[in-house]
Amino acid sequence: MAKSTSLYCRLVEGKELPAKDVSGSSDPYCVVKVDDEVVARTATVWRSLNPFWGEEFTLRLPSGFHSLTIYVLDEDTIGHDDVIGKVSLSHQQISAQLRGIDSWLSLVPVHPDQEVQGEIHLEVKMPEQGHPRVLRCHLIAARDLAPRDPSGTSDPFVRVSCCGHTQETAVIKKTRFPHWDEVLEFELAEDEPGDNMLSVEVWDWDIVGKNDFLGQVKVPLDASGPMEGWFQLLPFPSSTEEPRGQLGSLRLTVRLLEDRVLPQHCYQPLIQLLAEPLRSPGQPTASTALAVLEEVTSGDSRQDVATKLVKVFLAQGLAVPFLDYVITRELTRTTDPNTLFRSNSLASKSVEQFLKAVGLPYLHAVLKAVVNRIFEEKKYVELDPCKMELSRGRRISFKGSLSEAQVRESSLELLQGYLGDMVDAIVGSVDKCPLLMRVAFKQLRRRVEERFPSPQHEEVQYVAISGFLFLRFFAPAVLTPKLFGLREQHAEPRTGRTLLLLAKALQSIGNLGLQPGKEPWMAPLNTILLPSITRVRAFLDSLIEVDSTQAPGCSRTHSAVALDEWSDPLDPAAAAQSLYGHLQRAGTRLWEVVAEPEGSVAVQSSELKLGGGAVAERLRAVLRDLDAAHEAFARGDGVSNPPTATETDAATAT
């Protein structure tokens, strides 16, 4: 049994940050540290005191971690980056909030003497008898010290104080992992040690200016024998109250996920029960354990449940049947085709996560070249008259400022070029699209056609696919390329505006012109949007011309996927444990759902009544077995193989 501790952290945005540059602005980014280790870094948002990052990290942690610290810094092209402030949260603070932390937190100052890390290896020997008594402090080595020099290293030495005397080791140049192997000796008076302490301080030596503090250890002199080991370096005690609110604030979401993951075979009955309607699709879609899980999943946990289900069924080779199942349930509940898949339902979230898991290499092959060109060219583009900066024209013309019409004409030409290249790349990408995605889209179109067979709803068959592919995949990737691994940094404001306008255009294309844009100033793009819609319809037709039998499922996804939800390896046991946790946390609501009387408004389909009793008993038995397995591991008894789904059914029947 393994204990899985992970931390979900979303760095949303900052506000009212101080200006660190002569321009009156800053170029902020965040660094995330768990204890002494830097584990993540956001992209830089250029020239902003109210930056938006929107970056997510799911971090696997050691079970004994102490704290999470997020530093906000200002990036400088010359010299050191400026530290703006930090937010620190202890393990206890995070774990005390069952739903996690989701709020604005004030940045506090960063004091160098408080920012220490690493450990020191030392041995202290003090004879109980003898005259004179000599205390010997053996300074062996240190590791993972904080970098204090521009080179990213330090020049560490140790200062040891005892009984009013101080000695120092040699300086070890340019390292964060020094090895001294020096013994410092202190002669003790007759009445010592008493309450004396041995003070061990590590410093970074500087040839100019004062030395930088790297951490300290206090060792009590109790004459209890030799003391040897690695000791964590600690900061100086803080003597002043830290002012809050003067350095701006950071909005973040932090959630600690601690699970004890059983061996994979323990979850097989649960996985088999969830997969039953996918392997035997004849039963009513609502009389299944999957339907129960959907009913008890709250809005704030829907994305996590969708992600875990996609991971489980990718590993089972049942990804396409799973999507077909949740899509069919969604269609059953939809009466107005214009609202199809517009909400953040389990079906919508599942398809979205499936595209991120399977389609990222395809996305890169289609969009990366155009996105790179936009970043490199840094052209000024604007169609909205209220946002045009006509004075920019002086930088590119000796004839004075450009007129609004000239800026619009120049911008329109650039946007048409970029958008045309994007559309060309998309409609020419049929053969690059993963087979599994094409089969899933083919099944989606078939289900929509069955639900809305009227000729007047023919367009819905196209919009159902383009809505996912353009509105939830291509357009978001163009808007924020960093989050999809297309770029290492966020766009600067000028490039970001170009990407926003292109994302709006792709959304219009994805809607196939059925939902006209709200901004009248986007109308000049219609000359390229309308022909593009015709080409996209033909692309969607070609995309689903595929033999479904060639891709019955997928046993593994690729291991290197850029989005953070997929940064962990595909681990069906951990995903199944998470689903078990969701069912457990549903509590009484879980059994209320499977026991709802027919026609109850609390359940979206009375079909649950048809098989609800059987589903309830089988689900109870599976969850009971998992409860027992966890209890057995907690006692140290280990666990035997749990009953199979067939054995569980037989036990329930008796």
PDB file of N, CA and C in Angstrom, residues 327-386:
ATOM      1  N   ILE A 327     -22.151  10.950 -23.113  1.00  0.00           N
ATOM      2  CA  ILE A 327     -22.777  11.791 -24.140  1.00  0.00           C
ATOM      3  C   ILE A 327     -24.228  11.385 -24.341  1.00  0.00           C
ATOM      4  N   THR A 328     -24.497  10.085 -24.364  1.00  0.00           N
ATOM      5  CA  THR A 328     -25.875   9.604 -24.516  1.00  0.00           C
ATOM      6  C   THR A 328     -26.751  10.087 -23.368  1.00  0.00           C
ATOM      7  N   ARG A 329     -26.217  10.038 -22.151  1.00  0.00           N
ATOM      8  CA  ARG A 329     -26.990  10.538 -20.990  1.00  0.00           C
ATOM      9  C   ARG A 329     -27.255  12.036 -21.114  1.00  0.00           C
ATOM     10  N   GLU A 330     -26.257  12.769 -21.572  1.00  0.00           N
ATOM     11  CA  GLU A 330     -26.431  14.212 -21.746  1.00  0.00           C
ATOM     12  C   GLU A 330     -27.490  14.506 -22.808  1.00  0.00           C
ATOM     13  N   LEU A 331     -27.463  13.775 -23.900  1.00  0.00           N
ATOM     14  CA  LEU A 331     -28.443  13.979 -24.967  1.00  0.00           C
ATOM     15  C   LEU A 331     -29.849  13.649 -24.493  1.00  0.00           C
ATOM     16  N   THR A 332     -29.998  12.629 -23.669  1.00  0.00           N
ATOM     17  CA  THR A 332     -31.316  12.250 -23.150  1.00  0.00           C
ATOM     18  C   THR A 332     -31.931  13.394 -22.356  1.00  0.00           C
ATOM     19  N   ARG A 333     -31.083  14.154 -21.661  1.00  0.00           N
ATOM     20  CA  ARG A 333     -31.586  15.249 -20.827  1.00  0.00           C
ATOM     21  C   ARG A 333     -31.773  16.544 -21.603  1.00  0.00           C
ATOM     22  N   THR A 334     -31.308  16.615 -22.847  1.00  0.00           N
ATOM     23  CA  THR A 334     -31.329  17.863 -23.617  1.00  0.00           C
ATOM     24  C   THR A 334     -32.567  17.926 -24.509  1.00  0.00           C
ATOM     25  N   THR A 335     -33.328  18.990 -24.345  1.00  0.00           N
ATOM     26  CA  THR A 335     -34.510  19.188 -25.195  1.00  0.00           C
ATOM     27  C   THR A 335     -34.268  20.254 -26.256  1.00  0.00           C
ATOM     28  N   ASP A 336     -33.455  21.238 -25.950  1.00  0.00           N
ATOM     29  CA  ASP A 336     -33.151  22.306 -26.898  1.00  0.00           C
ATOM     30  C   ASP A 336     -31.763  22.053 -27.483  1.00  0.00           C
ATOM     31  N   PRO A 337     -31.651  21.732 -28.769  1.00  0.00           N
ATOM     32  CA  PRO A 337     -30.338  21.432 -29.349  1.00  0.00           C
ATOM     33  C   PRO A 337     -29.377  22.611 -29.292  1.00  0.00           C
ATOM     34  N   ASN A 338     -29.894  23.827 -29.160  1.00  0.00           N
ATOM     35  CA  ASN A 338     -29.024  25.000 -29.103  1.00  0.00           C
ATOM     36  C   ASN A 338     -28.230  25.078 -27.801  1.00  0.00           C
ATOM     37  N   THR A 339     -28.643  24.316 -26.781  1.00  0.00           N
ATOM     38  CA  THR A 339     -27.943  24.325 -25.496  1.00  0.00           C
ATOM     39  C   THR A 339     -27.063  23.095 -25.310  1.00  0.00           C
ATOM     40  N   LEU A 340     -26.929  22.280 -26.339  1.00  0.00           N
ATOM     41  CA  LEU A 340     -26.215  21.014 -26.228  1.00  0.00           C
ATOM     42  C   LEU A 340     -24.742  21.232 -25.884  1.00  0.00           C
ATOM     43  N   PHE A 341     -24.283  20.596 -24.817  1.00  0.00           N
ATOM     44  CA  PHE A 341     -22.893  20.618 -24.353  1.00  0.00           C
ATOM     45  C   PHE A 341     -22.393  22.019 -24.013  1.00  0.00           C
ATOM     46  N   ARG A 342     -23.291  22.931 -23.725  1.00  0.00           N
ATOM     47  CA  ARG A 342     -22.874  24.286 -23.375  1.00  0.00           C
ATOM     48  C   ARG A 342     -22.558  24.414 -21.884  1.00  0.00           C
ATOM     49  N   SER A 343     -23.061  23.491 -21.067  1.00  0.00           N
ATOM     50  CA  SER A 343     -22.798  23.551 -19.632  1.00  0.00           C
ATOM     51  C   SER A 343     -21.557  22.730 -19.301  1.00  0.00           C
ATOM     52  N   ASN A 344     -21.082  22.887 -18.073  1.00  0.00           N
ATOM     53  CA  ASN A 344     -19.927  22.120 -17.619  1.00  0.00           C
ATOM     54  C   ASN A 344     -20.387  20.815 -16.982  1.00  0.00           C
ATOM     55  N   SER A 345     -21.061  20.012 -17.781  1.00  0.00           N
ATOM     56  CA  SER A 345     -21.561  18.724 -17.316  1.00  0.00           C
ATOM     57  C   SER A 345     -20.431  17.707 -17.281  1.00  0.00           C
ATOM     58  N   LEU A 346     -20.713  16.519 -16.738  1.00  0.00           N
ATOM     59  CA  LEU A 346     -19.705  15.464 -16.728  1.00  0.00           C
ATOM     60  C   LEU A 346     -19.327  15.077 -18.152  1.00  0.00           C
ATOM     61  N   ALA A 347     -20.305  15.061 -19.064  1.00  0.00           N
ATOM     62  CA  ALA A 347     -20.007  14.720 -20.457  1.00  0.00           C
ATOM     63  C   ALA A 347     -19.066  15.750 -21.073  1.00  0.00           C
ATOM     64  N   SER A 348     -19.360  17.040 -20.897  1.00  0.00           N
ATOM     65  CA  SER A 348     -18.517  18.093 -21.477  1.00  0.00           C
ATOM     66  C   SER A 348     -17.109  18.050 -20.910  1.00  0.00           C
ATOM     67  N   LYS A 349     -17.012  17.914 -19.582  1.00  0.00           N
ATOM     68  CA  LYS A 349     -15.704  17.868 -18.942  1.00  0.00           C
ATOM     69  C   LYS A 349     -14.925  16.621 -19.357  1.00  0.00           C
ATOM     70  N   SER A 350     -15.602  15.505 -19.527  1.00  0.00           N
ATOM     71  CA  SER A 350     -14.923  14.266 -19.905  1.00  0.00           C
ATOM     72  C   SER A 350     -14.344  14.361 -21.315  1.00  0.00           C
ATOM     73  N   VAL A 351     -15.131  14.894 -22.251  1.00  0.00           N
ATOM     74  CA  VAL A 351     -14.615  15.059 -23.610  1.00  0.00           C
ATOM     75  C   VAL A 351     -13.436  16.034 -23.616  1.00  0.00           C
ATOM     76  N   GLU A 352     -13.560  17.101 -22.848  1.00  0.00           N
ATOM     77  CA  GLU A 352     -12.487  18.095 -22.766  1.00  0.00           C
ATOM     78  C   GLU A 352     -11.193  17.469 -22.248  1.00  0.00           C
ATOM     79  N   GLN A 353     -11.294  16.677 -21.177  1.00  0.00           N
ATOM     80  CA  GLN A 353     -10.103  16.036 -20.623  1.00  0.00           C
ATOM     81  C   GLN A 353      -9.550  14.966 -21.570  1.00  0.00           C
ATOM     82  N   PHE A 354     -10.424  14.288 -22.272  1.00  0.00           N
ATOM     83  CA  PHE A 354     -10.005  13.294 -23.260  1.00  0.00           C
ATOM     84  C   PHE A 354      -9.178  13.950 -24.364  1.00  0.00           C
ATOM     85  N   LEU A 355      -9.624  15.109 -24.844  1.00  0.00           N
ATOM     86  CA  LEU A 355      -8.879  15.815 -25.891  1.00  0.00           C
ATOM     87  C   LEU A 355      -7.500  16.228 -25.396  1.00  0.00           C
ATOM     88  N   LYS A 356      -7.419  16.681 -24.147  1.00  0.00           N
ATOM     89  CA  LYS A 356      -6.131  17.090 -23.598  1.00  0.00           C
ATOM     90  C   LYS A 356      -5.190  15.900 -23.438  1.00  0.00           C
ATOM     91  N   ALA A 357      -5.756  14.743 -23.103  1.00  0.00           N
ATOM     92  CA  ALA A 357      -4.918  13.565 -22.889  1.00  0.00           C
ATOM     93  C   ALA A 357      -4.422  12.970 -24.196  1.00  0.00           C
ATOM     94  N   VAL A 358      -5.296  12.918 -25.184  1.00  0.00           N
ATOM     95  CA  VAL A 358      -4.980  12.207 -26.429  1.00  0.00           C
ATOM     96  C   VAL A 358      -4.498  13.146 -27.527  1.00  0.00           C
ATOM     97  N   GLY A 359      -4.938  14.400 -27.494  1.00  0.00           N
ATOM     98  CA  GLY A 359      -4.759  15.259 -28.653  1.00  0.00           C
ATOM     99  C   GLY A 359      -3.687  16.316 -28.598  1.00  0.00           C
ATOM    100  N   LEU A 360      -2.903  16.408 -27.511  1.00  0.00           N
ATOM    101  CA  LEU A 360      -1.927  17.500 -27.440  1.00  0.00           C
ATOM    102  C   LEU A 360      -0.843  17.442 -28.522  1.00  0.00           C
ATOM    103  N   PRO A 361      -0.284  16.286 -28.835  1.00  0.00           N
ATOM    104  CA  PRO A 361       0.690  16.284 -29.945  1.00  0.00           C
ATOM    105  C   PRO A 361       0.067  16.764 -31.258  1.00  0.00           C
ATOM    106  N   TYR A 362      -1.183  16.398 -31.476  1.00  0.00           N
ATOM    107  CA  TYR A 362      -1.915  16.865 -32.661  1.00  0.00           C
ATOM    108  C   TYR A 362      -2.076  18.382 -32.624  1.00  0.00           C
ATOM    109  N   LEU A 363      -2.453  18.911 -31.473  1.00  0.00           N
ATOM    110  CA  LEU A 363      -2.612  20.356 -31.316  1.00  0.00           C
ATOM    111  C   LEU A 363      -1.307  21.075 -31.650  1.00  0.00           C
ATOM    112  N   HIS A 364      -0.199  20.549 -31.147  1.00  0.00           N
ATOM    113  CA  HIS A 364       1.100  21.172 -31.412  1.00  0.00           C
ATOM    114  C   HIS A 364       1.438  21.125 -32.904  1.00  0.00           C
ATOM    115  N   ALA A 365       1.150  19.994 -33.531  1.00  0.00           N
ATOM    116  CA  ALA A 365       1.456  19.858 -34.960  1.00  0.00           C
ATOM    117  C   ALA A 365       0.654  20.854 -35.794  1.00  0.00           C
ATOM    118  N   VAL A 366      -0.547  21.187 -35.352  1.00  0.00           N
ATOM    119  CA  VAL A 366      -1.427  22.070 -36.126  1.00  0.00           C
ATOM    120  C   VAL A 366      -1.126  23.546 -35.874  1.00  0.00           C
ATOM    121  N   LEU A 367      -0.944  23.941 -34.612  1.00  0.00           N
ATOM    122  CA  LEU A 367      -0.923  25.361 -34.271  1.00  0.00           C
ATOM    123  C   LEU A 367       0.449  25.944 -33.935  1.00  0.00           C
ATOM    124  N   LYS A 368       1.402  25.120 -33.579  1.00  0.00           N
ATOM    125  CA  LYS A 368       2.649  25.645 -33.022  1.00  0.00           C
ATOM    126  C   LYS A 368       3.381  26.597 -33.965  1.00  0.00           C
ATOM    127  N   ALA A 369       3.452  26.272 -35.242  1.00  0.00           N
ATOM    128  CA  ALA A 369       4.203  27.112 -36.176  1.00  0.00           C
ATOM    129  C   ALA A 369       3.602  28.511 -36.277  1.00  0.00           C
ATOM    130  N   VAL A 370       2.286  28.600 -36.382  1.00  0.00           N
ATOM    131  CA  VAL A 370       1.637  29.915 -36.497  1.00  0.00           C
ATOM    132  C   VAL A 370       1.779  30.701 -35.195  1.00  0.00           C
ATOM    133  N   VAL A 371       1.575  30.031 -34.060  1.00  0.00           N
ATOM    134  CA  VAL A 371       1.704  30.708 -32.765  1.00  0.00           C
ATOM    135  C   VAL A 371       3.120  31.233 -32.580  1.00  0.00           C
ATOM    136  N   ASN A 372       4.119  30.452 -32.939  1.00  0.00           N
ATOM    137  CA  ASN A 372       5.507  30.911 -32.821  1.00  0.00           C
ATOM    138  C   ASN A 372       5.754  32.154 -33.667  1.00  0.00           C
ATOM    139  N   ARG A 373       5.183  32.173 -34.854  1.00  0.00           N
ATOM    140  CA  ARG A 373       5.382  33.333 -35.739  1.00  0.00           C
ATOM    141  C   ARG A 373       4.754  34.595 -35.131  1.00  0.00           C
ATOM    142  N   ILE A 374       3.590  34.446 -34.527  1.00  0.00           N
ATOM    143  CA  ILE A 374       2.927  35.599 -33.900  1.00  0.00           C
ATOM    144  C   ILE A 374       3.786  36.149 -32.763  1.00  0.00           C
ATOM    145  N   PHE A 375       4.374  35.249 -31.960  1.00  0.00           N
ATOM    146  CA  PHE A 375       5.234  35.687 -30.863  1.00  0.00           C
ATOM    147  C   PHE A 375       6.487  36.385 -31.390  1.00  0.00           C
ATOM    148  N   GLU A 376       7.033  35.858 -32.453  1.00  0.00           N
ATOM    149  CA  GLU A 376       8.286  36.412 -32.979  1.00  0.00           C
ATOM    150  C   GLU A 376       8.085  37.769 -33.657  1.00  0.00           C
ATOM    151  N   GLU A 377       6.951  37.938 -34.343  1.00  0.00           N
ATOM    152  CA  GLU A 377       6.739  39.175 -35.105  1.00  0.00           C
ATOM    153  C   GLU A 377       6.302  40.343 -34.229  1.00  0.00           C
ATOM    154  N   LYS A 378       5.544  40.071 -33.143  1.00  0.00           N
ATOM    155  CA  LYS A 378       5.141  41.118 -32.191  1.00  0.00           C
ATOM    156  C   LYS A 378       4.451  42.305 -32.876  1.00  0.00           C
ATOM    157  N   LYS A 379       3.613  42.033 -33.841  1.00  0.00           N
ATOM    158  CA  LYS A 379       2.920  43.097 -34.575  1.00  0.00           C
ATOM    159  C   LYS A 379       1.822  43.732 -33.723  1.00  0.00           C
ATOM    160  N   TYR A 380       1.604  45.028 -33.944  1.00  0.00           N
ATOM    161  CA  TYR A 380       0.503  45.711 -33.263  1.00  0.00           C
ATOM    162  C   TYR A 380      -0.772  45.486 -34.055  1.00  0.00           C
ATOM    163  N   VAL A 381      -1.777  44.892 -33.379  1.00  0.00           N
ATOM    164  CA  VAL A 381      -3.039  44.556 -34.028  1.00  0.00           C
ATOM    165  C   VAL A 381      -4.181  45.030 -33.138  1.00  0.00           C
ATOM    166  N   GLU A 382      -5.133  45.759 -33.709  1.00  0.00           N
ATOM    167  CA  GLU A 382      -6.312  46.186 -32.954  1.00  0.00           C
ATOM    168  C   GLU A 382      -7.447  46.541 -33.907  1.00  0.00           C
ATOM    169  N   LEU A 383      -8.644  46.032 -33.613  1.00  0.00           N
ATOM    170  CA  LEU A 383      -9.839  46.354 -34.392  1.00  0.00           C
ATOM    171  C   LEU A 383     -10.826  47.208 -33.613  1.00  0.00           C
ATOM    172  N   ASP A 384     -10.746  47.181 -32.299  1.00  0.00           N
ATOM    173  CA  ASP A 384     -11.680  47.920 -31.463  1.00  0.00           C
ATOM    174  C   ASP A 384     -11.263  49.394 -31.425  1.00  0.00           C
ATOM    175  N   PRO A 385     -12.084  50.299 -31.943  1.00  0.00           N
ATOM    176  CA  PRO A 385     -11.708  51.731 -31.962  1.00  0.00           C
ATOM    177  C   PRO A 385     -11.418  52.281 -30.570  1.00  0.00           C
ATOM    178  N   CYS A 386     -12.089  51.735 -29.560  1.00  0.00           N
ATOM    179  CA  CYS A 386     -11.897  52.241 -28.193  1.00  0.00           C
ATOM    180  C   CYS A 386     -10.530  51.868 -27.623  1.00  0.00           C
TER     181      CYS A 386
END
